[in-house]
């Protein structure tokens, strides 16, 4: 594995290797361990805000013995129009790897191609692979396995997190149900590209019934702010609340990638009732990303 650009480009074997290593790294955190990134400097290049991803990568790289440089893309020459392929070729002479959060998936792929240094997708408009790997780890940690589970995704069904779930369902043996307004459901072509056992519905109850996991993300992803009013109106019914949870299996997990907008994609009471799971999910970003870094540093 040279880069981590999307779930789509990962094989089942690679996902399973990352998840196994995540468990080892989580168990052994804080104990004396090898420092596979010793002597390395990684750039964190962000064009969008971040709390969890930025901090977990910064801490994770340091725990593995490396150093980090944070670059707000707008402050770099990138923000004044320097080409990605030029930026990539310059940075490749100086850094050992890059973690990038941006808009277009193609920008991250171009950076990876021209830099040649290990490049990690820290969220694009199309995928949020580190998030979904951390989420899958959380499900396995709590339930023992994800195979045969039913995951119901409620909200914007074509967001970056929904798309990463879609590709994950095509690689691992679980059922994914997407509940969203017709306008925010994945198109047939995308469903065919992802494969897997995926169904889409505009009926939240149908998706939630007997589900093992209820998952949601914000209705207005970064970059979609101009559509805020329309999205709030159209996605209004697509939220997780007590009546949706009651339809799921007893003890079903409720998950949120965070940040949460209470009263929109989830209600405040349900959020607090499942806060343990949701913040374990957030913590697991650190462990899964350390596993990815170790895989890429090999
Ligand atoms: N879930 C997630 O990626 O959070 P941040 O935007 O805070 O990084
Ligand atoms: N779908 C959200 C995820 C935030 C971590 C967004 O892109 O803003």
Coordinates of C-alpha atoms and ligand atoms in Angstrom, one line a residue:
X1 CA 0.0 0.0 0.0
X2 CA 1.6 3.2 -1.2
X3 CA -1.2 5.8 -0.4
X4 CA -4.5 5.8 1.4
X5 CA -6.7 7.8 -1.0
X6 CA -10.1 6.1 -0.7
X7 CA -11.9 3.1 0.6
X8 CA -12.7 2.4 -3.0
X9 CA -9.0 1.7 -3.8
X10 CA -8.4 -0.5 -0.8
X11 CA -8.7 -4.3 -0.9
X12 CA -10.4 -6.3 1.8
X13 CA -7.0 -7.7 2.8
X14 CA -5.6 -4.2 3.2
X15 CA -8.6 -3.1 5.3
X16 CA -8.3 -6.2 7.5
X17 CA -4.6 -5.6 8.0
X18 CA -5.2 -2.0 9.0
X19 CA -7.9 -3.1 11.5
X20 CA -5.7 -5.7 13.0
X21 CA -2.8 -3.2 13.5
X22 CA -5.3 -0.7 14.9
X23 CA -6.2 -3.2 17.7
X24 CA -2.5 -3.8 18.5
X25 CA -1.6 0.0 18.5
X26 CA -4.6 0.8 20.7
X27 CA -3.7 -1.9 23.2
X28 CA -0.1 -0.9 23.3
X29 CA -0.5 2.9 23.4
X30 CA 1.8 4.5 25.9
X31 CA 4.0 1.4 26.3
X32 CA 7.5 1.5 24.8
X33 CA 7.2 0.7 21.2
X34 CA 9.0 1.0 17.9
X35 CA 9.0 4.5 16.3
X36 CA 8.6 3.7 12.6
X37 CA 8.3 7.4 11.7
X38 CA 11.6 8.4 13.5
X39 CA 13.5 11.0 11.4
X40 CA 10.4 11.7 9.2
X41 CA 8.4 15.0 8.8
X42 CA 4.8 14.8 7.5
X43 CA 2.9 17.7 6.2
X44 CA -0.8 18.2 7.2
X45 CA -2.3 20.2 4.3
X46 CA -5.8 21.4 5.1
X47 CA -8.2 23.4 2.9
X48 CA -11.2 22.9 5.2
X49 CA -11.6 23.2 9.0
X50 CA -10.9 20.1 11.3
X51 CA -10.7 19.3 14.9
X52 CA -10.5 15.5 15.2
X53 CA -8.6 14.7 12.0
X54 CA -6.0 17.3 12.4
X55 CA -5.3 16.6 16.1
X56 CA -5.4 12.8 15.7
X57 CA -2.9 12.9 12.9
X58 CA -0.6 15.4 14.6
X59 CA -0.6 13.3 17.8
X60 CA -0.4 10.0 15.9
X61 CA 2.6 11.0 13.8
X62 CA 4.4 12.2 17.0
X63 CA 3.6 9.0 18.9
X64 CA 5.2 7.1 16.0
X65 CA 8.4 9.2 16.3
X66 CA 7.7 11.7 13.4
X67 CA 7.4 15.5 13.2
X68 CA 4.6 17.4 11.6
X69 CA 4.1 20.7 9.7
X70 CA 0.6 22.1 9.5
X71 CA -0.2 24.0 6.3
X72 CA -3.4 25.9 5.8
X73 CA -3.7 25.6 2.1
X74 CA -5.0 29.1 1.8
X75 CA -1.8 30.5 3.4
X76 CA 0.5 28.5 1.1
X77 CA 1.1 29.5 -2.5
X78 CA -1.6 26.9 -3.4
X79 CA -4.0 29.6 -2.2
X80 CA -2.6 32.0 -4.8
X81 CA -2.9 29.5 -7.6
X82 CA 0.3 27.5 -7.5
X83 CA -0.4 24.2 -9.2
X84 CA -0.9 21.0 -7.1
X85 CA 1.6 19.1 -9.3
X86 CA 4.3 21.8 -8.6
X87 CA 3.5 22.0 -4.9
X88 CA 3.7 18.2 -4.8
X89 CA 7.1 18.0 -6.5
X90 CA 8.5 20.7 -4.2
X91 CA 7.2 19.1 -1.0
X92 CA 8.4 15.7 -2.1
X93 CA 12.0 17.0 -1.8
X94 CA 11.4 17.9 1.8
X95 CA 8.7 15.8 3.5
X96 CA 8.2 12.0 4.0
X97 CA 4.4 12.0 3.7
X98 CA 1.3 14.1 3.4
X99 CA -2.1 14.1 5.0
X100 CA -4.5 16.2 2.9
X101 CA -8.0 17.5 3.5
X102 CA -9.5 19.3 0.5
X103 CA -12.5 19.5 -1.9
X104 CA -11.8 17.5 -5.1
X105 CA -10.7 13.9 -4.9
X106 CA -8.7 14.4 -8.1
X107 CA -6.5 17.0 -6.3
X108 CA -5.4 14.4 -3.7
X109 CA -4.8 11.9 -6.4
X110 CA -2.7 14.4 -8.4
X111 CA -0.7 15.2 -5.3
X112 CA 0.0 11.5 -4.7
X113 CA 1.0 11.0 -8.3
X114 CA 3.4 13.9 -8.6
X115 CA 4.9 13.8 -5.1
X116 CA 5.4 10.1 -4.9
X117 CA 5.4 10.3 -1.1
X118 CA 2.8 8.4 0.9
X119 CA -0.4 10.5 0.8
X120 CA -3.5 10.1 3.0
X121 CA -7.0 11.4 2.3
X122 CA -8.1 13.3 5.4
X123 CA -11.5 14.0 3.7
X124 CA -12.5 15.1 0.3
X125 CA -15.9 15.8 -1.2
X126 CA -16.0 12.2 -2.3
X127 CA -14.6 10.1 0.5
X128 CA -13.6 10.2 4.2
X129 CA -11.8 6.9 4.4
X130 CA -10.0 7.3 7.7
X131 CA -13.3 8.1 9.4
X132 CA -15.1 5.0 8.1
X133 CA -12.1 2.8 8.9
X134 CA -12.2 4.1 12.5
X135 CA -16.0 3.5 12.5
X136 CA -15.7 -0.1 11.3
X137 CA -13.0 -0.7 13.9
X138 CA -15.4 0.7 16.6
X139 CA -18.2 -1.6 15.4
X140 CA -15.9 -4.6 15.5
X141 CA -14.5 -3.6 18.9
X142 CA -18.0 -3.4 20.4
X143 CA -19.7 -6.3 18.6
X144 CA -16.8 -8.6 17.7
X145 CA -17.4 -8.4 14.0
X146 CA -19.1 -6.4 11.2
X147 CA -19.9 -9.3 8.9
X148 CA -23.6 -9.9 8.6
X149 CA -24.4 -6.6 10.5
X150 CA -27.0 -4.2 9.1
X151 CA -25.8 -0.6 9.0
X152 CA -28.4 2.0 8.4
X153 CA -27.1 5.4 7.2
X154 CA -29.6 8.2 7.8
X155 CA -29.1 11.7 6.3
X156 CA -27.2 12.9 3.2
X157 CA -26.8 9.7 1.3
X158 CA -24.2 11.0 -1.1
X159 CA -21.9 12.7 1.4
X160 CA -18.3 11.8 1.7
X161 CA -19.0 9.5 4.7
X162 CA -22.0 7.8 2.9
X163 CA -19.8 7.2 -0.1
X164 CA -17.0 5.7 2.0
X165 CA -19.6 3.4 3.7
X166 CA -20.9 2.4 0.3
X167 CA -17.5 1.3 -0.9
X168 CA -16.8 -0.4 2.5
X169 CA -20.0 -2.5 2.1
X170 CA -18.7 -3.6 -1.3
X171 CA -15.5 -4.9 0.4
X172 CA -16.7 -6.3 3.7
X173 CA -19.7 -8.6 4.2
X174 CA -22.3 -6.3 5.8
X175 CA -25.6 -4.9 4.6
X176 CA -25.9 -1.1 4.1
X177 CA -29.2 0.7 4.0
X178 CA -29.2 4.3 3.0
X179 CA -32.2 6.4 4.1
X180 CA -32.4 9.8 2.4
X181 CA -34.5 12.1 0.3
X182 CA -34.5 10.8 -3.3
X183 CA -32.2 13.7 -4.4
X184 CA -29.5 12.6 -1.9
X185 CA -29.4 9.0 -2.7
X186 CA -26.5 7.4 -4.6
X187 CA -27.2 7.0 -8.4
X188 CA -27.4 3.5 -9.9
X189 CA -24.0 3.8 -11.5
X190 CA -22.3 4.5 -8.2
X191 CA -24.1 1.6 -6.6
X192 CA -22.9 -0.7 -9.3
X193 CA -19.4 0.7 -9.0
X194 CA -19.4 -0.1 -5.3
X195 CA -21.1 -3.5 -5.4
X196 CA -22.1 -5.0 -2.1
X197 CA -25.5 -5.4 -0.4
X198 CA -26.8 -1.9 -0.5
X199 CA -30.3 -0.6 -0.6
X200 CA -31.6 3.0 -0.8
X201 CA -34.9 4.2 0.5
X202 CA -36.7 7.4 1.4
X203 CA -38.3 5.7 4.3
X204 CA -36.2 6.0 7.5
X205 CA -38.3 3.4 9.3
X206 CA -37.7 0.8 6.6
X207 CA -34.0 1.4 6.8
X208 CA -33.8 1.4 10.6
X209 CA -36.0 -1.7 11.2
X210 CA -33.9 -4.4 12.9
X211 CA -30.6 -2.6 12.1
X212 CA -27.5 -3.3 14.2
X213 CA -26.0 0.2 13.6
X214 CA -27.7 3.6 13.0
X215 CA -25.2 6.1 11.5
X216 CA -25.5 9.7 10.6
X217 CA -23.5 12.7 9.6
X218 CA -24.3 16.4 9.1
X219 CA -26.8 17.4 6.4
X220 CA -24.6 20.3 5.2
X221 CA -21.1 19.2 4.6
X222 CA -18.2 21.6 4.3
X223 CA -18.3 23.3 0.9
X224 CA -22.1 22.9 0.7
X225 CA -23.0 26.0 2.8
X226 CA -24.8 27.7 -0.1
X227 CA -27.3 24.8 -0.1
X228 CA -27.9 25.0 3.7
X229 CA -31.6 26.1 3.6
X230 CA -32.6 23.7 0.9
X231 CA -30.8 20.8 2.5
X232 CA -32.4 21.5 5.9
X233 CA -35.8 21.5 4.3
X234 CA -35.3 18.4 2.1
X235 CA -33.4 16.3 4.7
X236 CA -35.7 17.3 7.6
X237 CA -37.2 13.8 8.0
X238 CA -33.8 12.1 7.8
X239 CA -32.6 12.1 11.4
X240 CA -32.0 9.7 14.3
X241 CA -34.3 10.1 17.2
X242 CA -35.9 7.9 19.9
X243 CA -38.6 6.5 17.6
X244 CA -36.0 5.6 14.9
X245 CA -33.8 3.9 17.6
X246 CA -36.8 1.9 18.9
X247 CA -37.2 0.3 15.4
X248 CA -33.6 -0.9 15.4
X249 CA -32.4 -4.1 17.1
X250 CA -32.4 -3.8 20.9
X251 CA -28.9 -2.5 21.9
X252 CA -28.2 -1.2 18.4
X253 CA -25.3 1.2 18.1
X254 CA -25.9 4.8 17.3
X255 CA -22.9 6.4 15.6
X256 CA -22.0 9.9 14.4
X257 CA -18.8 11.0 12.7
X258 CA -19.0 14.4 14.4
X259 CA -19.3 17.4 14.5
X260 CA -23.0 17.0 15.5
X261 CA -25.8 19.4 14.9
X262 CA -28.4 18.5 17.6
X263 CA -31.9 18.9 16.4
X264 CA -30.9 18.2 12.8
X265 CA -29.4 14.8 11.9
X266 CA -29.8 13.6 15.5
X267 CA -31.7 14.8 18.5
X268 CA -29.9 15.9 21.7
X269 CA -31.3 13.1 23.9
X270 CA -30.3 10.3 21.5
X271 CA -26.9 11.8 21.1
X272 CA -26.3 11.9 24.8
X273 CA -27.6 8.4 25.3
X274 CA -25.0 7.2 22.8
X275 CA -22.2 9.6 23.7
X276 CA -19.9 6.7 24.9
X277 CA -20.0 5.1 21.5
X278 CA -19.7 8.4 19.6
X279 CA -16.7 9.5 21.5
X280 CA -15.1 6.1 21.3
X281 CA -15.5 6.5 17.5
X282 CA -13.7 9.8 17.7
X283 CA -10.9 8.3 19.8
X284 CA -10.5 5.4 17.4
X285 CA -9.5 7.9 14.6
X286 CA -6.2 8.2 16.4
X287 CA -5.5 4.4 16.6
X288 CA -6.7 3.6 13.0
X289 CA -4.7 6.5 11.5
X290 CA -1.5 5.3 13.4
X291 CA -2.1 1.9 11.8
X292 CA -2.4 3.5 8.4
X293 CA 0.8 5.5 8.9
X294 CA 2.7 2.4 10.0
X295 CA 1.4 0.5 6.8
X296 CA 2.5 3.4 4.6
X297 CA 5.9 3.9 6.3
X298 CA 6.9 0.3 5.6
Ligands
LIG1 N1 -15.1 13.6 11.9 C1 -14.1 14.5 11.5 O1 -13.4 14.2 10.5 O2 -14.0 15.6 12.2 P1 -13.1 16.9 11.9 O3 -13.8 17.6 10.8 O4 -13.1 17.6 13.2 O5 -11.7 16.5 11.5
LIG2 N1 -19.6 15.2 5.7 C1 -18.9 16.1 6.6 C2 -17.9 15.4 7.5 C3 -17.2 16.2 8.5 C4 -16.2 15.5 9.2 C5 -18.3 17.2 5.8 O1 -17.7 16.9 4.8 O2 -18.3 18.3 6.3

